[in-house]
Amino acid sequence: MTMQLADSVSLSPSEAKARVHAAAARNNLRTEPRAVRIVIIALAVLFLSVFVVLPLVVVFAQAFSRGILAYLAALAEPEALSAIKLTLLVAAISVGLNLVFGLVAAWAIAKFDFKGKTFLITLIDLPFSVSPVISGLVFVLLFGAQGYFGGWLRDHDIQVLFAVPGIALATTFVTFPFVARALIPLMQEQGTQEEEAAISLGASGLQTFFRVTLPNIKWGVLYGVLLCNARAMGEFGAVSVVSGHIRGETNTMPLLVEILYNEYQFVAAFAIASLLAMLALVTLIAKTVLERHLDEGHARDH
Amino acid sequence: MSAIAARRRTLPGFGLTMGLTLSWLSVIILIPLAGLFLKSLELSPEQFWNILSSRRTLNAFRVSFGLAFAAACVNLVMGSIIVWALVRYRFPERRLFDAIVDVPFALPTAVAGVALTALFAEKGWLGAPLAALGIKVAFTPVGIFVAMIFIGIPFVVRTVQPVLQDLDPEIEEAAGSLGASRWQTIIRVILPSLGPALLTGLALAFARAVGEYGSVIFIAGNLPNVSEIAPLLIVIRLSEFRYADATAIAVVMLIVSFVIIFAVNRLQRWAQSRIPAR
């Protein structure tokens, strides 16, 4: 800015004017007439408002349509509380498992060179492109009464389907890529120099990981956990297939939304939905903040 | 090159972490998916064909694939407009609208489903005025279309946005100063550079819409042969204990997803090979 200023001061007025004109002409080459600009902005804003903002607003409007007391009463129902508890439990299990997997997989993939790396990443990404219903179905085919391990499980009296293990498994499947995908590019970019220095100074592998690698990737870990958790708590299709919908036992929050909605208990359904919507909003805000941290780290490296 | 590889090997833990990664990947993802394919092999080709060619299955595929494609096309057009507005123009609350694009990613699908249904039902905020015009959205295939547009929009925006941001302004200036009209510059210069990203966005939005369940089933009406999507038919067959039917439908959908992943990977490679080093 100051450079430009100094530059224009040394120019004669007519020259400066000519420069301004040239800059304006260059900008004109890259933009559209005012009317077109207004139409495009209006279309974008209108579309996002109708398709994205309004559905969010409707959730809260419906949840509070009978007042705040009805809202709180709906959330205090034993069925609601047990759904909230189950959702937190399942999210804790699958986020925990995927966090450990993500760190281990990112170490192997980002810090070493080997053949078939791209293919391995594609395999880790698979759950993103599998329909949620199919993600649940595969576990029914494995652990259901007619499934490959169904007989064995029955003989040993182990309940997987229609119980917490099945719900946790399906959720883990669906959220599998999140942490690993957040960490792999980040760790690849950071290279291996710092770790190599630590090792050559005599640190053990685990010490190196916890003292050198982990501090460098902490924002990335948080980012992955955040997205993983949001999906784990909100998953519907996969969980719906394996849950068995046993009231007060195997209904997560999204499943309870469906049941209450189908029973025309709209305030209760939207009250639970509003909690999930708040989770989504908090996740988005935290994600924006974390992205800023990640960008700053990125800028510092270069 | 070999020196680099040798140096990289000085870090410990490759064998252990790779072993754990492959085992865990197999247990959670590969074995369950392989189980689905194995199960489908238990069906005779004739059985398989009978399930897939039944009227109800065919109609479910038609509804899912047809509407998903239509919705992905709408997403392609509207997504491009949104990207253009977000990247090229300044307007009030631009950053807020930029953040809002991610809501369909973050909002649980069941919540989106009940919200869209409430919005577009005959007494809803948008459903009522539309009903006055004689347009019924909720509980018709149009409702499925609307839900699929909702969940697909971030895929196009987030794929195209970074590419438009990184586009070299000089090519456009060159086209403009050589006498191309603005419209010609957009069609002949900008659009081709965005091509791979646009196609990738279209493919991702389509893939997501085909498999989508939660946000669609509430608004769909779920009338067999009319507004019944393929994922719902899988759920129905499972609840009837017709595992063979569920498996056959699922295998077809899974193969379609794999083809799309493959196509997207190729598209990405193509895009990378086209971009000159800057």
XYZ file of C-alpha atoms in Angstrom:
580
model
C 0.000 0.000 0.000
C 2.692 2.456 1.037
C 4.730 1.412 -1.980
C 1.881 2.275 -4.319
C 1.360 5.574 -2.578
C 4.994 6.577 -2.920
C 4.865 5.506 -6.519
C 1.912 7.692 -7.416
C 3.319 10.705 -5.568
C 6.324 10.765 -7.865
C 4.086 10.675 -10.965
C 2.703 13.759 -12.649
C -1.096 14.174 -12.192
C -1.887 13.189 -15.786
C 0.269 10.094 -15.529
C -1.391 9.115 -12.256
C -4.800 9.550 -13.844
C -3.782 7.373 -16.747
C -2.633 4.658 -14.333
C -5.918 4.746 -12.438
C -7.755 4.424 -15.727
C -5.613 1.500 -16.769
C -6.228 -0.260 -13.455
C -9.967 0.335 -13.789
C -9.886 -0.984 -17.343
C -8.075 -4.132 -16.171
C -10.659 -4.647 -13.457
C -13.420 -4.113 -15.985
C -12.022 -6.998 -17.989
C -12.605 -9.257 -15.009
C -16.082 -8.321 -13.903
C -19.640 -8.126 -15.141
C -22.110 -5.266 -15.568
C -23.684 -4.083 -12.346
C -27.118 -5.537 -13.172
C -25.635 -8.992 -13.784
C -23.702 -8.823 -10.534
C -26.833 -7.948 -8.574
C -28.814 -10.791 -10.161
C -26.084 -13.359 -9.389
C -25.722 -12.232 -5.777
C -29.516 -12.211 -5.360
C -29.829 -15.742 -6.782
C -27.067 -17.080 -4.520
C -28.461 -15.435 -1.396
C -32.040 -16.444 -2.187
C -31.119 -20.064 -2.895
C -29.059 -20.435 0.284
C -31.757 -18.730 2.346
C -34.559 -20.958 1.048
C -32.708 -24.269 0.988
C -30.353 -23.915 3.943
C -31.358 -21.116 6.336
C -35.118 -21.690 6.377
C -34.913 -25.420 7.283
C -32.681 -24.482 10.239
C -35.092 -21.766 11.371
C -38.066 -24.130 11.040
C -36.472 -26.606 13.477
C -36.319 -24.008 16.251
C -39.690 -22.445 15.390
C -41.404 -25.843 15.642
C -39.507 -26.834 18.787
C -40.652 -23.693 20.605
C -44.131 -23.518 19.015
C -45.817 -24.432 22.324
C -43.512 -22.347 24.457
C -40.322 -23.004 26.325
C -41.978 -25.142 29.024
C -43.275 -27.680 26.521
C -39.814 -27.694 24.955
C -38.061 -28.400 28.240
C -40.661 -30.994 29.233
C -40.064 -32.845 25.947
C -36.326 -32.949 26.644
C -36.855 -34.185 30.195
C -38.824 -37.261 29.064
C -37.062 -40.478 30.136
C -37.050 -41.646 26.516
C -35.310 -38.445 25.442
C -32.757 -38.703 28.221
C -31.942 -42.314 27.397
C -31.552 -41.387 23.709
C -29.180 -38.559 24.631
C -27.157 -40.913 26.855
C -26.939 -43.592 24.168
C -25.907 -41.026 21.537
C -23.113 -39.721 23.778
C -21.940 -43.259 24.565
C -21.893 -44.370 20.924
C -20.141 -41.158 19.830
C -17.511 -41.600 22.562
C -16.811 -45.186 21.462
C -16.582 -44.518 17.746
C -14.711 -41.208 18.031
C -12.247 -42.869 20.421
C -11.657 -45.816 18.103
C -11.331 -43.626 15.019
C -9.011 -41.200 16.797
C -6.543 -43.989 17.610
C -6.902 -45.447 14.126
C -6.519 -42.024 12.526
C -3.275 -41.268 14.390
C -1.825 -44.707 13.620
C -2.856 -44.651 9.962
C -1.649 -41.076 9.438
C 1.763 -41.987 10.894
C 2.145 -44.941 8.549
C 0.841 -43.105 5.474
C 2.271 -39.606 5.927
C 5.715 -40.348 7.357
C 6.778 -43.204 5.054
C 6.945 -43.876 1.321
C 5.494 -47.105 -0.001
C 3.744 -48.487 -3.041
C -0.040 -48.333 -3.213
C -0.392 -45.327 -0.912
C -3.083 -43.693 -3.064
C -5.025 -46.954 -3.176
C -4.863 -47.290 0.611
C -6.219 -43.753 1.022
C -9.038 -44.616 -1.408
C -9.910 -47.629 0.767
C -9.973 -45.467 3.902
C -12.282 -43.049 2.062
C -14.740 -45.784 1.035
C -17.324 -45.167 3.790
C -17.845 -41.626 2.448
C -19.324 -43.032 -0.739
C -21.321 -45.950 0.665
C -25.022 -45.305 1.284
C -25.720 -45.150 5.045
C -28.327 -47.886 4.659
C -25.736 -50.209 3.102
C -23.298 -49.342 5.920
C -25.871 -50.773 8.315
C -26.851 -53.680 6.058
C -23.310 -55.101 5.928
C -23.390 -55.594 9.707
C -26.819 -57.229 9.558
C -25.393 -59.684 7.012
C -22.442 -60.423 9.328
C -24.108 -60.528 12.731
C -27.829 -61.058 12.030
C -29.622 -64.350 12.788
C -28.963 -65.502 9.198
C -25.564 -63.792 9.044
C -22.083 -65.309 8.813
C -21.394 -64.989 12.555
C -25.051 -65.046 13.665
C -25.051 -68.687 14.828
C -21.784 -68.368 16.722
C -22.945 -65.202 18.481
C -26.209 -66.878 19.472
C -24.375 -69.927 20.860
C -22.180 -67.684 22.968
C -25.073 -65.452 23.940
C -23.472 -62.284 22.592
C -25.808 -59.573 21.389
C -24.355 -57.364 18.640
C -27.323 -56.394 16.496
C -30.142 -54.403 18.106
C -27.741 -53.465 20.908
C -24.964 -50.984 21.670
C -22.135 -52.963 19.955
C -23.983 -53.009 16.618
C -24.842 -49.308 16.803
C -21.245 -48.451 17.741
C -19.878 -50.621 14.912
C -22.125 -49.066 12.257
C -21.252 -45.578 13.536
C -17.541 -46.407 13.498
C -17.862 -47.606 9.893
C -19.583 -44.404 8.802
C -17.150 -42.067 10.608
C -14.040 -44.109 9.779
C -12.256 -41.639 7.424
C -12.695 -38.347 9.305
C -9.661 -38.231 11.631
C -7.270 -39.994 9.251
C -8.265 -37.681 6.372
C -7.768 -34.583 8.504
C -4.277 -35.700 9.575
C -2.713 -37.287 6.471
C -2.306 -34.099 4.353
C -1.236 -32.076 7.395
C 1.449 -34.579 8.454
C 2.639 -35.034 4.872
C 3.165 -31.298 4.597
C 5.139 -31.156 7.838
C 7.597 -33.757 6.590
C 9.835 -35.873 8.799
C 12.748 -33.593 9.653
C 11.696 -32.715 13.186
C 11.007 -36.360 14.024
C 14.317 -37.455 12.545
C 16.118 -34.848 14.654
C 14.392 -36.112 17.793
C 15.268 -39.741 16.996
C 18.894 -38.915 16.251
C 19.100 -37.094 19.585
C 18.083 -40.326 21.245
C 14.309 -40.007 21.756
C 12.249 -43.192 21.505
C 9.543 -43.551 18.855
C 6.718 -42.924 21.318
C 8.505 -39.966 22.888
C 9.015 -38.498 19.438
C 5.363 -38.952 18.614
C 4.017 -37.440 21.822
C 6.578 -34.625 22.207
C 7.223 -33.645 18.584
C 4.485 -34.855 16.240
C 1.414 -34.455 18.425
C 2.027 -30.768 19.327
C 2.447 -30.029 15.616
C -0.836 -31.652 14.620
C -3.023 -30.774 17.609
C -5.350 -28.470 15.643
C -5.684 -31.098 12.928
C -6.542 -33.743 15.534
C -9.201 -31.471 17.024
C -10.553 -30.752 13.543
C -10.879 -34.447 12.716
C -12.431 -35.285 16.090
C -14.916 -32.432 15.701
C -16.187 -33.580 12.294
C -16.098 -37.245 13.337
C -18.144 -36.482 16.436
C -20.745 -34.431 14.552
C -21.319 -37.263 12.108
C -21.302 -39.914 14.864
C -23.999 -38.141 16.867
C -26.105 -37.355 13.810
C -25.882 -40.651 11.913
C -29.311 -41.945 11.006
C -29.465 -44.448 8.133
C -26.784 -46.906 9.245
C -27.866 -46.829 12.869
C -31.514 -47.168 11.896
C -30.801 -50.503 10.167
C -28.916 -52.081 13.093
C -30.735 -50.547 16.065
C -33.976 -52.518 16.156
C -35.704 -49.387 17.541
C -36.198 -50.738 21.067
C -37.774 -47.849 22.965
C -35.684 -46.429 25.776
C -32.857 -48.836 24.902
C -31.501 -48.694 21.369
C -32.811 -45.367 20.084
C -30.225 -42.676 19.479
C -31.331 -39.038 19.200
C -31.815 -39.068 15.405
C -33.850 -42.295 15.669
C -36.009 -40.788 18.411
C -36.672 -37.773 16.165
C -38.084 -40.170 13.574
C -40.241 -42.102 16.054
C -41.703 -38.993 17.689
C -42.300 -37.386 14.306
C -44.162 -40.439 13.009
C -46.304 -40.342 16.176
C -47.196 -36.711 15.431
C -45.436 -35.534 18.611
C -44.016 -32.622 16.675
C -42.858 -30.440 19.585
C -40.961 -33.365 21.109
C -39.509 -34.433 17.747
C -38.308 -30.917 16.937
C -37.030 -30.377 20.508
C -34.628 -33.322 20.060
C -33.933 -32.137 16.496
C -33.074 -28.665 17.841
C -30.362 -30.166 20.068
C -28.871 -31.879 17.020
C -29.161 -28.656 15.006
C -27.318 -26.780 17.751
C -24.625 -29.448 17.658
C -24.313 -28.823 13.915
C -24.073 -25.045 14.377
C -21.500 -25.297 17.166
C -19.530 -27.734 15.010
C -19.551 -25.294 12.078
C -18.414 -22.372 14.232
C -15.653 -24.426 15.862
C -14.652 -25.696 12.416
C -14.254 -22.129 11.111
C -12.105 -21.221 14.124
C -9.961 -24.350 13.735
C -9.525 -23.723 10.008
C -8.111 -20.313 10.860
C -5.605 -21.942 13.261
C -4.671 -24.508 10.606
C -4.191 -21.762 7.994
C -1.983 -19.797 10.395
C 0.155 -22.872 11.040
C 0.332 -23.325 7.306
C 1.417 -19.718 6.757
C 4.081 -19.983 9.469
C 5.615 -23.020 7.784
C 6.203 -21.175 4.537
C 15.705 -40.699 -4.508
C 16.979 -43.856 -2.821
C 18.774 -41.673 -0.292
C 15.468 -40.028 0.594
C 13.733 -43.373 0.906
C 16.544 -44.674 3.096
C 16.441 -41.602 5.306
C 12.687 -41.834 5.688
C 13.070 -45.386 6.939
C 15.040 -44.084 9.910
C 11.768 -43.191 11.628
C 10.504 -46.110 13.709
C 7.110 -47.758 13.753
C 6.325 -48.312 10.089
C 5.712 -52.047 10.431
C 3.617 -51.690 13.551
C 1.455 -48.760 12.400
C 0.971 -50.167 8.899
C 0.011 -53.545 10.354
C -2.502 -51.971 12.714
C -3.902 -49.775 9.929
C -4.445 -52.700 7.580
C -5.968 -54.930 10.287
C -8.334 -52.263 11.562
C -9.295 -51.268 7.989
C -10.051 -54.918 7.224
C -12.131 -55.505 10.353
C -14.269 -52.367 10.109
C -14.512 -51.720 6.350
C -13.191 -54.432 4.039
C -14.567 -57.607 5.640
C -18.087 -56.177 6.104
C -18.155 -54.943 2.475
C -16.740 -58.256 1.241
C -19.479 -60.028 3.209
C -22.084 -58.171 1.170
C -20.498 -59.296 -2.113
C -20.132 -62.883 -0.833
C -23.788 -62.925 0.179
C -24.812 -61.761 -3.287
C -22.802 -64.613 -4.827
C -25.092 -67.053 -3.009
C -27.844 -65.914 -5.346
C -28.158 -67.633 -8.704
C -27.896 -65.280 -11.694
C -31.557 -65.967 -12.338
C -32.600 -65.015 -8.800
C -30.438 -61.930 -9.019
C -32.034 -60.936 -12.302
C -35.557 -61.570 -11.028
C -35.010 -59.319 -8.021
C -33.472 -56.509 -10.044
C -35.997 -56.661 -12.874
C -39.048 -56.658 -10.607
C -41.242 -53.640 -11.179
C -40.794 -52.264 -7.672
C -36.978 -52.502 -7.749
C -36.765 -50.934 -11.188
C -39.013 -48.078 -10.117
C -36.968 -47.505 -6.966
C -33.795 -47.299 -9.080
C -35.525 -44.971 -11.538
C -36.640 -42.662 -8.703
C -33.242 -42.706 -6.947
C -30.959 -42.375 -9.960
C -33.241 -40.103 -12.000
C -33.990 -37.602 -9.261
C -30.412 -37.709 -7.949
C -29.160 -36.793 -11.404
C -31.714 -33.997 -11.804
C -30.853 -32.639 -8.345
C -27.113 -32.833 -9.088
C -27.703 -30.797 -12.266
C -29.563 -28.123 -10.278
C -26.682 -28.175 -7.786
C -24.209 -27.745 -10.615
C -25.952 -24.606 -11.904
C -26.859 -23.067 -8.540
C -23.547 -24.143 -7.017
C -21.650 -22.345 -9.792
C -23.703 -19.187 -9.249
C -23.049 -19.350 -5.486
C -19.316 -19.928 -6.006
C -19.148 -17.004 -8.437
C -20.919 -14.679 -5.996
C -18.774 -15.813 -3.047
C -15.426 -15.614 -4.851
C -15.832 -12.655 -7.203
C -18.194 -10.216 -5.489
C -18.386 -8.400 -2.179
C -21.791 -8.206 -0.535
C -23.138 -7.879 3.033
C -22.746 -11.057 5.136
C -20.722 -12.763 2.417
C -18.632 -14.662 4.981
C -21.776 -15.796 6.803
C -23.274 -17.162 3.576
C -19.953 -18.838 2.826
C -20.113 -20.632 6.193
C -23.792 -21.506 5.702
C -22.951 -23.585 2.621
C -21.612 -26.287 4.974
C -24.865 -26.649 6.928
C -26.107 -29.627 4.840
C -22.793 -31.402 5.647
C -23.151 -30.771 9.360
C -26.886 -31.053 9.975
C -27.917 -34.633 10.845
C -29.938 -36.037 7.975
C -32.981 -36.883 10.099
C -33.138 -33.257 11.258
C -32.907 -32.033 7.681
C -35.646 -34.488 6.757
C -38.209 -33.347 9.336
C -37.288 -29.683 8.783
C -37.745 -29.835 4.998
C -41.006 -31.722 5.467
C -42.338 -29.104 7.888
C -41.244 -26.350 5.503
C -42.805 -27.850 2.377
C -45.892 -29.543 3.877
C -49.201 -28.102 2.733
C -49.416 -25.860 5.778
C -45.710 -25.090 5.890
C -44.056 -21.710 5.317
C -43.182 -22.558 1.728
C -45.658 -25.389 1.174
C -48.706 -23.149 1.689
C -47.849 -20.555 -0.988
C -46.769 -23.336 -3.355
C -50.022 -25.207 -2.731
C -51.917 -22.032 -3.617
C -50.123 -22.174 -6.976
C -51.187 -25.815 -7.305
C -47.692 -27.220 -6.655
C -47.441 -30.080 -4.183
C -43.938 -30.763 -2.893
C -44.090 -32.807 0.312
C -45.031 -36.481 -0.073
C -44.413 -36.437 -3.846
C -41.310 -37.115 -5.968
C -40.785 -33.319 -6.029
C -40.115 -33.550 -2.286
C -37.372 -36.136 -2.889
C -35.894 -33.789 -5.498
C -35.894 -30.879 -3.015
C -34.207 -32.950 -0.277
C -31.562 -34.153 -2.723
C -30.829 -30.557 -3.789
C -30.402 -29.627 -0.121
C -27.831 -32.316 0.673
C -25.914 -31.939 -2.595
C -25.201 -28.211 -2.699
C -22.000 -28.128 -0.574
C -20.348 -30.759 -2.776
C -20.393 -28.545 -5.883
C -19.548 -25.336 -4.014
C -16.642 -26.757 -2.019
C -15.142 -28.519 -5.056
C -15.330 -25.556 -7.446
C -14.616 -22.688 -5.009
C -10.863 -23.301 -4.480
C -10.290 -23.750 -8.220
C -11.998 -20.455 -9.090
C -10.054 -18.727 -6.300
C -6.741 -19.964 -7.709
C -7.576 -19.129 -11.315
C -4.895 -16.922 -12.833
C -6.457 -13.462 -13.439
C -4.095 -12.806 -16.337
C -5.759 -15.310 -18.671
C -9.054 -13.492 -18.294
C -7.423 -10.098 -18.779
C -5.652 -11.387 -21.856
C -8.906 -12.702 -23.334
C -10.657 -9.427 -22.530
C -7.949 -7.182 -23.924
C -7.775 -9.281 -27.089
C -11.378 -8.301 -27.712
C -13.412 -11.186 -26.292
C -16.697 -10.115 -24.787
C -17.188 -10.899 -21.094
C -19.598 -13.694 -21.991
C -17.109 -15.211 -24.456
C -14.367 -15.061 -21.833
C -16.548 -16.892 -19.310
C -17.683 -19.604 -21.742
C -14.422 -20.135 -23.635
C -11.778 -19.371 -21.004
C -13.101 -19.709 -17.447
C -15.560 -22.573 -17.904
C -13.008 -24.945 -19.469
C -10.574 -24.302 -16.595
C -13.310 -25.120 -14.109
C -14.461 -28.158 -16.119
C -12.869 -30.974 -14.072
C -13.929 -29.367 -10.776
C -17.501 -28.894 -12.030
C -17.712 -32.528 -13.164
C -16.246 -33.729 -9.859
C -18.793 -31.671 -7.931
C -21.602 -33.059 -10.087
C -20.422 -36.636 -9.517
C -20.050 -36.190 -5.748
C -23.471 -34.540 -5.397
C -25.019 -37.328 -7.489
C -23.325 -40.079 -5.451
C -24.465 -38.543 -2.194
C -28.054 -38.073 -3.414
C -28.345 -41.646 -4.734
C -27.408 -43.129 -1.369
C -29.199 -40.552 0.774
C -31.763 -41.873 3.228
C -32.460 -39.710 6.284
C -33.263 -36.388 4.680
C -35.360 -37.994 1.924
C -37.665 -40.512 3.629
C -39.641 -37.990 5.664
C -40.585 -35.779 2.730
C -40.885 -38.551 0.132
C -44.283 -40.027 0.901
C -42.687 -43.421 0.207
C -45.347 -44.713 -2.145
C -44.090 -47.927 -3.813
C -43.280 -47.441 -7.519
C -43.815 -43.672 -7.263
C -41.810 -42.055 -4.480
C -39.886 -44.975 -3.005
C -36.094 -44.578 -3.144
C -33.737 -47.565 -3.459
C -32.181 -47.223 0.044
C -35.679 -47.310 1.547
C -36.504 -50.434 -0.453
C -33.411 -52.092 1.072
C -34.695 -51.233 4.554
C -38.173 -52.542 3.719
C -36.803 -55.829 2.309
C -34.674 -56.251 5.444
C -37.690 -55.758 7.688
C -39.511 -58.420 5.651
C -36.479 -60.720 6.140
C -36.004 -60.818 2.351
C -32.229 -60.591 2.746
C -31.556 -61.739 -0.828
C -33.545 -58.802 -2.219
C -31.842 -56.311 0.096
C -28.413 -57.703 -0.825
C -29.002 -57.620 -4.583
C -30.186 -53.995 -4.520
C -27.321 -52.990 -2.232
C -24.707 -54.628 -4.471
C -25.926 -52.707 -7.509
C -25.823 -49.426 -5.567
C -22.374 -50.215 -4.195
C -21.018 -50.945 -7.672
C -22.402 -47.620 -8.895
C -20.639 -45.838 -5.998
C -17.366 -47.591 -6.828
C -17.648 -46.542 -10.474
C -18.216 -42.942 -9.338
C -15.175 -43.008 -6.995
C -13.098 -44.359 -9.861
C -14.380 -41.649 -12.227
C -13.727 -38.903 -9.668
C -10.172 -40.174 -9.083
C -9.521 -40.110 -12.820
C -11.047 -36.627 -13.069
C -8.741 -35.367 -10.317
C -5.709 -36.829 -12.042
C -6.801 -35.265 -15.332
C -7.289 -31.887 -13.636
C -3.832 -32.041 -12.059
C -2.168 -32.918 -15.348
C -3.866 -29.954 -17.045
C -2.824 -27.296 -14.563
C 0.510 -25.810 -15.614
C 2.955 -25.343 -12.763
C 2.522 -21.853 -11.398
